[in-house]
């Protein structure tokens, strides 16, 4: 109804109705009101002035005046004087002023109404634009934002439809994004080739609103698209923020129409505001994307540190899932790793695959992934249908875009990580950087996994080696030692067969002395042996270097034994000390297991331990012999001690007897001069004198036997060497008594002048005393120190035994003082005398906790002192 009242037809209808009303009123009411009835002409004059303005009011006044003259003078027959006398002219003037005033009032009203309407429309436009901006900012992703945007723009510009397109500056191509026109859903699948004109590209190029009033005849429209759209007129609004071209908003109208400059200005204003909001939203979306990248990479980094708990496969699956999640257009992601022989790339982790296509392996160097492994550079293929590499391969993949990044650790080739998409030109330079970074993360994960696997394997091998070494340490008989070695190797390292050969000094052949399992027992019963250079064992003995192969049939020295028909791998390692080969350790394995460099290192370590164990067994035999010798020497030393005491006693007695004997001899000589002695007396006196001389001669010989040591008897002596020699002598005894030995020598200890044999006797005596004091085992600690200021050395011997009883400590160095059941009490006495003879000193003291310590001080040069 309101629209009808505003139409021109309604205005004329109302005006005609007012004129008819006036005419009817004038004719019917003239008899009652007379000429004053002409005042009713003001009603149509008002209508004419209100609807048609000042000109309409003046025209209505002139027509009404003419009609009034005609009505009063012609129709009613009134005279001129009567008409003018009744104020006709004044009334006419008033009507003219009234019509003009109403016209001007209406004109002002219309101006105000239009201004108010424009303000309301602009306010509504701004409200809608503001709501649209908020909706854009509140959108969670670009697709959601674009879909909301199409409906809002159509409402804002009072259009029938709206289409949003996106401009990709990297590909320099237009892509459809969203539309509110459900009947034209095909729009989202449209292709915009670079070489063909389109409305979006033209709009962005001209950087202004472009109007296509007649879409079917526009030169900037692809003719093939005209029939697909039912709209007659399109307005393309550029979405540009600064230097960033985002795309275009294209609004359509089903009826062909023209646009005012104000409407185009509004469209441009809307485009600028929408572009700003879109740019901020895109930046926010990109920031969120970067945040998701950072969070995902942080999760991957955390997972890398927990590879042991999570597992390598789970970490790799996390990486491919992250690649598919973070790279927006990625539909599938896969990690390929090189196999052990580096011949094929095998898929280890996949995401987005539904079939078995992800399980295919790739030959090294073939395909895009195979080439990326070699080059180490990331490759991005925008469209496999036009890429010459795929055309050359003659393949027809199900994807259109492919991106492959290397997985490398330094220069070591590990594999590739790749993503695929069914869309062409799906990936951006940022996606390339992200995939390369994920490739680095995958390499770290693989290295961590392999390091963990290597560490676990090394721990397993270390534990096994420990058990082997423990077994070797427990064996002292050579035959038991060899058999224990082969059994431990087979059990702990899962080798099929292990054997040890030892050289036969008489024949020069290598005889099998130990073998694992029943086969080893049969070989040993047969007296199995190999000549130098015969088989892999003989070849190893000849070269002196370890030899191994995983294909014995290709090894020239190999000789197959009927008892071992399935052997495929063999490893032989020499057991040697220095250049001396003690034996040969031989390992044999059957498929599917094989030998590796780790096995060489492992078996070589066992061979070294075996060599040491064999040497230890030989040394043990030697030590047993030495111990027997030491016992004999000790017995001899004890006898020597007794003889020494006897000599000292004899020397003391001879010294004491010498003086009275001299007096007796002098008295006898005087008696012999007497003249009144009888013949028998002289004879007896001669006998006594002869016997006294014989006694004096005996005493002299005893004194000569116990004479003091001369300076020339002292020789340069290194005390550290003496301690080490004595330890070598008693080490077996100490070990059997569970006594640990600790020696802390002074590396700057000078050579002293000493009687080395006697010093060795002192050290041995102290060691043995300490060992006897530690009946339940303990620690024997020895140290040497150069006391530069005193020009002497200090030797300390400490034990953790029961200590020295308090009542014996003051007289510990006296003869015959001891608390031993079988001791003589002369050992420490002799030791003290030897030290004193070297112008040194010795003291004994109990430790604060347990045990006792003996300290010996010896001067540097005894020759000068003597």
PDB file of C-alpha atoms in Angstrom, residues 90-276:
ATOM      1  CA  UNK A  90      -7.145  39.086  -2.608  1.00  0.00           C
ATOM      2  CA  UNK A  91      -8.274  35.505  -2.323  1.00  0.00           C
ATOM      3  CA  UNK A  92      -6.575  34.648  -5.538  1.00  0.00           C
ATOM      4  CA  UNK A  93      -3.346  36.196  -4.270  1.00  0.00           C
ATOM      5  CA  UNK A  94      -3.634  34.242  -1.065  1.00  0.00           C
ATOM      6  CA  UNK A  95      -4.132  31.019  -3.028  1.00  0.00           C
ATOM      7  CA  UNK A  96      -1.030  31.758  -5.101  1.00  0.00           C
ATOM      8  CA  UNK A  97       1.030  32.352  -1.968  1.00  0.00           C
ATOM      9  CA  UNK A  98      -0.513  29.236  -0.404  1.00  0.00           C
ATOM     10  CA  UNK A  99       0.314  27.057  -3.417  1.00  0.00           C
ATOM     11  CA  UNK A 100       3.877  28.350  -3.618  1.00  0.00           C
ATOM     12  CA  UNK A 101       4.376  27.875   0.157  1.00  0.00           C
ATOM     13  CA  UNK A 102       3.005  24.357   0.123  1.00  0.00           C
ATOM     14  CA  UNK A 103       5.207  23.533  -2.874  1.00  0.00           C
ATOM     15  CA  UNK A 104       8.304  24.815  -1.122  1.00  0.00           C
ATOM     16  CA  UNK A 105       7.293  23.019   2.061  1.00  0.00           C
ATOM     17  CA  UNK A 106       6.808  19.780   0.139  1.00  0.00           C
ATOM     18  CA  UNK A 107      10.180  20.255  -1.578  1.00  0.00           C
ATOM     19  CA  UNK A 108      11.870  20.745   1.772  1.00  0.00           C
ATOM     20  CA  UNK A 109       9.988  17.739   3.166  1.00  0.00           C
ATOM     21  CA  UNK A 110      11.149  15.584   0.272  1.00  0.00           C
ATOM     22  CA  UNK A 111      14.740  16.741   0.720  1.00  0.00           C
ATOM     23  CA  UNK A 112      14.569  15.939   4.424  1.00  0.00           C
ATOM     24  CA  UNK A 113      12.837  12.632   3.739  1.00  0.00           C
ATOM     25  CA  UNK A 114      15.412  11.603   1.170  1.00  0.00           C
ATOM     26  CA  UNK A 115      18.249  12.727   3.442  1.00  0.00           C
ATOM     27  CA  UNK A 116      16.769  10.777   6.332  1.00  0.00           C
ATOM     28  CA  UNK A 117      16.227   7.762   4.103  1.00  0.00           C
ATOM     29  CA  UNK A 118      19.813   7.989   2.881  1.00  0.00           C
ATOM     30  CA  UNK A 119      21.050   8.257   6.438  1.00  0.00           C
ATOM     31  CA  UNK A 120      18.911   5.302   7.495  1.00  0.00           C
ATOM     32  CA  UNK A 121      20.094   3.322   4.483  1.00  0.00           C
ATOM     33  CA  UNK A 122      23.723   4.243   5.160  1.00  0.00           C
ATOM     34  CA  UNK A 123      23.283   3.389   8.824  1.00  0.00           C
ATOM     35  CA  UNK A 124      21.731   0.063   7.877  1.00  0.00           C
ATOM     36  CA  UNK A 125      24.577  -0.479   5.400  1.00  0.00           C
ATOM     37  CA  UNK A 126      27.147   0.202   8.075  1.00  0.00           C
ATOM     38  CA  UNK A 127      25.350  -2.051  10.553  1.00  0.00           C
ATOM     39  CA  UNK A 128      25.231  -4.858   8.043  1.00  0.00           C
ATOM     40  CA  UNK A 129      28.865  -4.228   7.133  1.00  0.00           C
ATOM     41  CA  UNK A 130      29.838  -4.216  10.800  1.00  0.00           C
ATOM     42  CA  UNK A 131      27.923  -7.447  11.426  1.00  0.00           C
ATOM     43  CA  UNK A 132      29.591  -8.951   8.389  1.00  0.00           C
ATOM     44  CA  UNK A 133      33.023  -7.883   9.611  1.00  0.00           C
ATOM     45  CA  UNK A 134      32.384  -9.461  13.015  1.00  0.00           C
ATOM     46  CA  UNK A 135      31.152 -12.625  11.325  1.00  0.00           C
ATOM     47  CA  UNK A 136      34.338 -12.746   9.251  1.00  0.00           C
ATOM     48  CA  UNK A 137      36.530 -12.241  12.296  1.00  0.00           C
ATOM     49  CA  UNK A 138      34.602 -14.874  14.276  1.00  0.00           C
ATOM     50  CA  UNK A 139      35.025 -17.497  11.521  1.00  0.00           C
ATOM     51  CA  UNK A 140      37.235 -20.457  12.454  1.00  0.00           C
ATOM     52  CA  UNK A 141      38.538 -21.186   8.984  1.00  0.00           C
ATOM     53  CA  UNK A 142      38.615 -19.657   5.526  1.00  0.00           C
ATOM     54  CA  UNK A 143      35.877 -21.885   4.065  1.00  0.00           C
ATOM     55  CA  UNK A 144      33.477 -21.081   6.904  1.00  0.00           C
ATOM     56  CA  UNK A 145      34.261 -17.394   6.575  1.00  0.00           C
ATOM     57  CA  UNK A 146      33.748 -17.389   2.791  1.00  0.00           C
ATOM     58  CA  UNK A 147      30.411 -19.230   3.030  1.00  0.00           C
ATOM     59  CA  UNK A 148      29.086 -16.739   5.591  1.00  0.00           C
ATOM     60  CA  UNK A 149      30.443 -13.877   3.527  1.00  0.00           C
ATOM     61  CA  UNK A 150      28.422 -14.772   0.402  1.00  0.00           C
ATOM     62  CA  UNK A 151      25.071 -14.513   2.190  1.00  0.00           C
ATOM     63  CA  UNK A 152      26.014 -11.296   3.987  1.00  0.00           C
ATOM     64  CA  UNK A 153      27.261  -9.540   0.841  1.00  0.00           C
ATOM     65  CA  UNK A 154      24.099 -10.472  -1.055  1.00  0.00           C
ATOM     66  CA  UNK A 155      21.994  -8.914   1.728  1.00  0.00           C
ATOM     67  CA  UNK A 156      24.258  -5.887   2.022  1.00  0.00           C
ATOM     68  CA  UNK A 157      24.125  -5.004  -1.688  1.00  0.00           C
ATOM     69  CA  UNK A 158      20.545  -6.264  -2.181  1.00  0.00           C
ATOM     70  CA  UNK A 159      21.780  -8.763  -4.764  1.00  0.00           C
ATOM     71  CA  UNK A 160      20.255 -12.058  -5.814  1.00  0.00           C
ATOM     72  CA  UNK A 161      23.477 -14.082  -5.551  1.00  0.00           C
ATOM     73  CA  UNK A 162      27.080 -13.813  -4.484  1.00  0.00           C
ATOM     74  CA  UNK A 163      30.266 -15.700  -5.440  1.00  0.00           C
ATOM     75  CA  UNK A 164      33.640 -15.540  -3.667  1.00  0.00           C
ATOM     76  CA  UNK A 165      36.832 -16.300  -5.597  1.00  0.00           C
ATOM     77  CA  UNK A 166      40.412 -16.517  -4.311  1.00  0.00           C
ATOM     78  CA  UNK A 167      43.533 -15.287  -6.052  1.00  0.00           C
ATOM     79  CA  UNK A 168      46.663 -17.408  -5.575  1.00  0.00           C
ATOM     80  CA  UNK A 169      49.668 -15.128  -6.189  1.00  0.00           C
ATOM     81  CA  UNK A 170      52.095 -18.048  -6.256  1.00  0.00           C
ATOM     82  CA  UNK A 171      50.254 -19.947  -8.978  1.00  0.00           C
ATOM     83  CA  UNK A 172      48.839 -16.706 -10.499  1.00  0.00           C
ATOM     84  CA  UNK A 173      45.492 -18.379 -10.804  1.00  0.00           C
ATOM     85  CA  UNK A 174      41.869 -17.901  -9.706  1.00  0.00           C
ATOM     86  CA  UNK A 175      40.088 -20.536  -7.594  1.00  0.00           C
ATOM     87  CA  UNK A 176      36.385 -20.649  -6.634  1.00  0.00           C
ATOM     88  CA  UNK A 177      35.756 -20.602  -2.879  1.00  0.00           C
ATOM     89  CA  UNK A 178      32.060 -20.223  -1.957  1.00  0.00           C
ATOM     90  CA  UNK A 179      28.582 -19.200  -3.176  1.00  0.00           C
ATOM     91  CA  UNK A 180      25.150 -18.705  -1.630  1.00  0.00           C
ATOM     92  CA  UNK A 181      23.446 -19.749  -4.863  1.00  0.00           C
ATOM     93  CA  UNK A 182      22.555 -23.392  -4.368  1.00  0.00           C
ATOM     94  CA  UNK A 183      21.363 -23.745  -7.923  1.00  0.00           C
ATOM     95  CA  UNK A 184      24.841 -22.858  -9.164  1.00  0.00           C
ATOM     96  CA  UNK A 185      26.814 -25.287  -6.957  1.00  0.00           C
ATOM     97  CA  UNK A 186      28.866 -26.211 -10.041  1.00  0.00           C
ATOM     98  CA  UNK A 187      30.707 -22.946  -9.443  1.00  0.00           C
ATOM     99  CA  UNK A 188      32.899 -24.614  -6.783  1.00  0.00           C
ATOM    100  CA  UNK A 189      34.258 -27.039  -9.405  1.00  0.00           C
ATOM    101  CA  UNK A 190      35.031 -24.454 -12.056  1.00  0.00           C
ATOM    102  CA  UNK A 191      38.554 -24.240 -13.483  1.00  0.00           C
ATOM    103  CA  UNK A 192      40.102 -20.900 -14.362  1.00  0.00           C
ATOM    104  CA  UNK A 193      43.048 -21.486 -16.730  1.00  0.00           C
ATOM    105  CA  UNK A 194      45.761 -18.838 -16.636  1.00  0.00           C
ATOM    106  CA  UNK A 195      45.520 -17.989 -20.315  1.00  0.00           C
ATOM    107  CA  UNK A 196      41.735 -17.303 -20.328  1.00  0.00           C
ATOM    108  CA  UNK A 197      40.054 -14.071 -19.241  1.00  0.00           C
ATOM    109  CA  UNK A 198      37.865 -14.018 -16.158  1.00  0.00           C
ATOM    110  CA  UNK A 199      36.067 -11.440 -14.106  1.00  0.00           C
ATOM    111  CA  UNK A 200      38.197 -11.839 -10.965  1.00  0.00           C
ATOM    112  CA  UNK A 201      41.510 -11.398 -12.754  1.00  0.00           C
ATOM    113  CA  UNK A 202      40.209  -8.302 -14.577  1.00  0.00           C
ATOM    114  CA  UNK A 203      38.893  -6.801 -11.334  1.00  0.00           C
ATOM    115  CA  UNK A 204      42.177  -7.339  -9.496  1.00  0.00           C
ATOM    116  CA  UNK A 205      44.166  -6.054 -12.431  1.00  0.00           C
ATOM    117  CA  UNK A 206      42.135  -2.808 -12.644  1.00  0.00           C
ATOM    118  CA  UNK A 207      41.848  -2.568  -8.823  1.00  0.00           C
ATOM    119  CA  UNK A 208      38.274  -1.207  -8.984  1.00  0.00           C
ATOM    120  CA  UNK A 209      34.662  -2.334  -9.000  1.00  0.00           C
ATOM    121  CA  UNK A 210      33.824  -3.801 -12.397  1.00  0.00           C
ATOM    122  CA  UNK A 211      30.185  -3.805 -13.616  1.00  0.00           C
ATOM    123  CA  UNK A 212      28.972  -6.227 -16.272  1.00  0.00           C
ATOM    124  CA  UNK A 213      25.457  -5.005 -17.122  1.00  0.00           C
ATOM    125  CA  UNK A 214      24.928  -7.605 -19.835  1.00  0.00           C
ATOM    126  CA  UNK A 215      26.757 -10.762 -18.832  1.00  0.00           C
ATOM    127  CA  UNK A 216      25.953 -12.596 -22.044  1.00  0.00           C
ATOM    128  CA  UNK A 217      27.723  -9.995 -24.209  1.00  0.00           C
ATOM    129  CA  UNK A 218      30.693  -9.006 -22.057  1.00  0.00           C
ATOM    130  CA  UNK A 219      34.190  -9.215 -23.601  1.00  0.00           C
ATOM    131  CA  UNK A 220      35.812 -10.052 -20.265  1.00  0.00           C
ATOM    132  CA  UNK A 221      33.694 -13.156 -19.682  1.00  0.00           C
ATOM    133  CA  UNK A 222      34.543 -16.643 -20.868  1.00  0.00           C
ATOM    134  CA  UNK A 223      31.907 -17.529 -23.430  1.00  0.00           C
ATOM    135  CA  UNK A 224      31.777 -21.129 -22.217  1.00  0.00           C
ATOM    136  CA  UNK A 225      30.509 -19.965 -18.831  1.00  0.00           C
ATOM    137  CA  UNK A 226      27.699 -17.703 -20.029  1.00  0.00           C
ATOM    138  CA  UNK A 227      25.130 -20.457 -20.385  1.00  0.00           C
ATOM    139  CA  UNK A 228      25.859 -21.788 -16.880  1.00  0.00           C
ATOM    140  CA  UNK A 229      24.728 -18.654 -15.022  1.00  0.00           C
ATOM    141  CA  UNK A 230      21.134 -17.356 -14.987  1.00  0.00           C
ATOM    142  CA  UNK A 231      22.105 -13.877 -13.686  1.00  0.00           C
ATOM    143  CA  UNK A 232      21.921 -11.003 -16.183  1.00  0.00           C
ATOM    144  CA  UNK A 233      24.116  -8.458 -14.418  1.00  0.00           C
ATOM    145  CA  UNK A 234      27.245  -8.923 -12.302  1.00  0.00           C
ATOM    146  CA  UNK A 235      29.224  -6.544 -10.105  1.00  0.00           C
ATOM    147  CA  UNK A 236      32.758  -7.715  -9.270  1.00  0.00           C
ATOM    148  CA  UNK A 237      34.228  -6.157  -6.133  1.00  0.00           C
ATOM    149  CA  UNK A 238      38.019  -6.469  -5.647  1.00  0.00           C
ATOM    150  CA  UNK A 239      39.159  -7.742  -2.258  1.00  0.00           C
ATOM    151  CA  UNK A 240      42.527  -6.018  -1.868  1.00  0.00           C
ATOM    152  CA  UNK A 241      44.366  -5.113   1.313  1.00  0.00           C
ATOM    153  CA  UNK A 242      47.406  -2.951   0.667  1.00  0.00           C
ATOM    154  CA  UNK A 243      49.547  -4.903  -1.777  1.00  0.00           C
ATOM    155  CA  UNK A 244      47.814  -8.168  -1.012  1.00  0.00           C
ATOM    156  CA  UNK A 245      45.251  -9.306  -3.596  1.00  0.00           C
ATOM    157  CA  UNK A 246      42.908 -11.721  -1.866  1.00  0.00           C
ATOM    158  CA  UNK A 247      40.295 -12.323  -4.556  1.00  0.00           C
ATOM    159  CA  UNK A 248      36.900 -10.930  -5.512  1.00  0.00           C
ATOM    160  CA  UNK A 249      33.282 -10.818  -4.326  1.00  0.00           C
ATOM    161  CA  UNK A 250      31.007 -11.097  -7.365  1.00  0.00           C
ATOM    162  CA  UNK A 251      27.314 -10.239  -6.819  1.00  0.00           C
ATOM    163  CA  UNK A 252      24.681 -11.140  -9.386  1.00  0.00           C
ATOM    164  CA  UNK A 253      21.221  -9.835 -10.353  1.00  0.00           C
ATOM    165  CA  UNK A 254      18.623 -11.803 -12.241  1.00  0.00           C
ATOM    166  CA  UNK A 255      17.295  -8.592 -13.863  1.00  0.00           C
ATOM    167  CA  UNK A 256      19.518  -6.389 -15.957  1.00  0.00           C
ATOM    168  CA  UNK A 257      20.051  -3.079 -14.202  1.00  0.00           C
ATOM    169  CA  UNK A 258      22.237  -0.021 -13.914  1.00  0.00           C
ATOM    170  CA  UNK A 259      23.990   1.253 -10.816  1.00  0.00           C
ATOM    171  CA  UNK A 260      24.413   4.731  -9.384  1.00  0.00           C
ATOM    172  CA  UNK A 261      27.775   6.042  -8.390  1.00  0.00           C
ATOM    173  CA  UNK A 262      26.637   5.896  -4.790  1.00  0.00           C
ATOM    174  CA  UNK A 263      25.836   2.191  -5.101  1.00  0.00           C
ATOM    175  CA  UNK A 264      29.222   1.502  -6.687  1.00  0.00           C
ATOM    176  CA  UNK A 265      30.890   3.567  -3.966  1.00  0.00           C
ATOM    177  CA  UNK A 266      29.128   1.482  -1.329  1.00  0.00           C
ATOM    178  CA  UNK A 267      30.227  -1.695  -3.057  1.00  0.00           C
ATOM    179  CA  UNK A 268      33.814  -0.458  -3.112  1.00  0.00           C
ATOM    180  CA  UNK A 269      33.588   0.571   0.533  1.00  0.00           C
ATOM    181  CA  UNK A 270      32.208  -2.842   1.416  1.00  0.00           C
ATOM    182  CA  UNK A 271      34.989  -4.507  -0.547  1.00  0.00           C
ATOM    183  CA  UNK A 272      37.685  -2.549   1.297  1.00  0.00           C
ATOM    184  CA  UNK A 273      36.149  -3.320   4.681  1.00  0.00           C
ATOM    185  CA  UNK A 274      35.669  -6.986   3.806  1.00  0.00           C
ATOM    186  CA  UNK A 275      39.244  -7.236   2.481  1.00  0.00           C
ATOM    187  CA  UNK A 276      40.604  -5.766   5.717  1.00  0.00           C
TER     188      UNK A 276
END
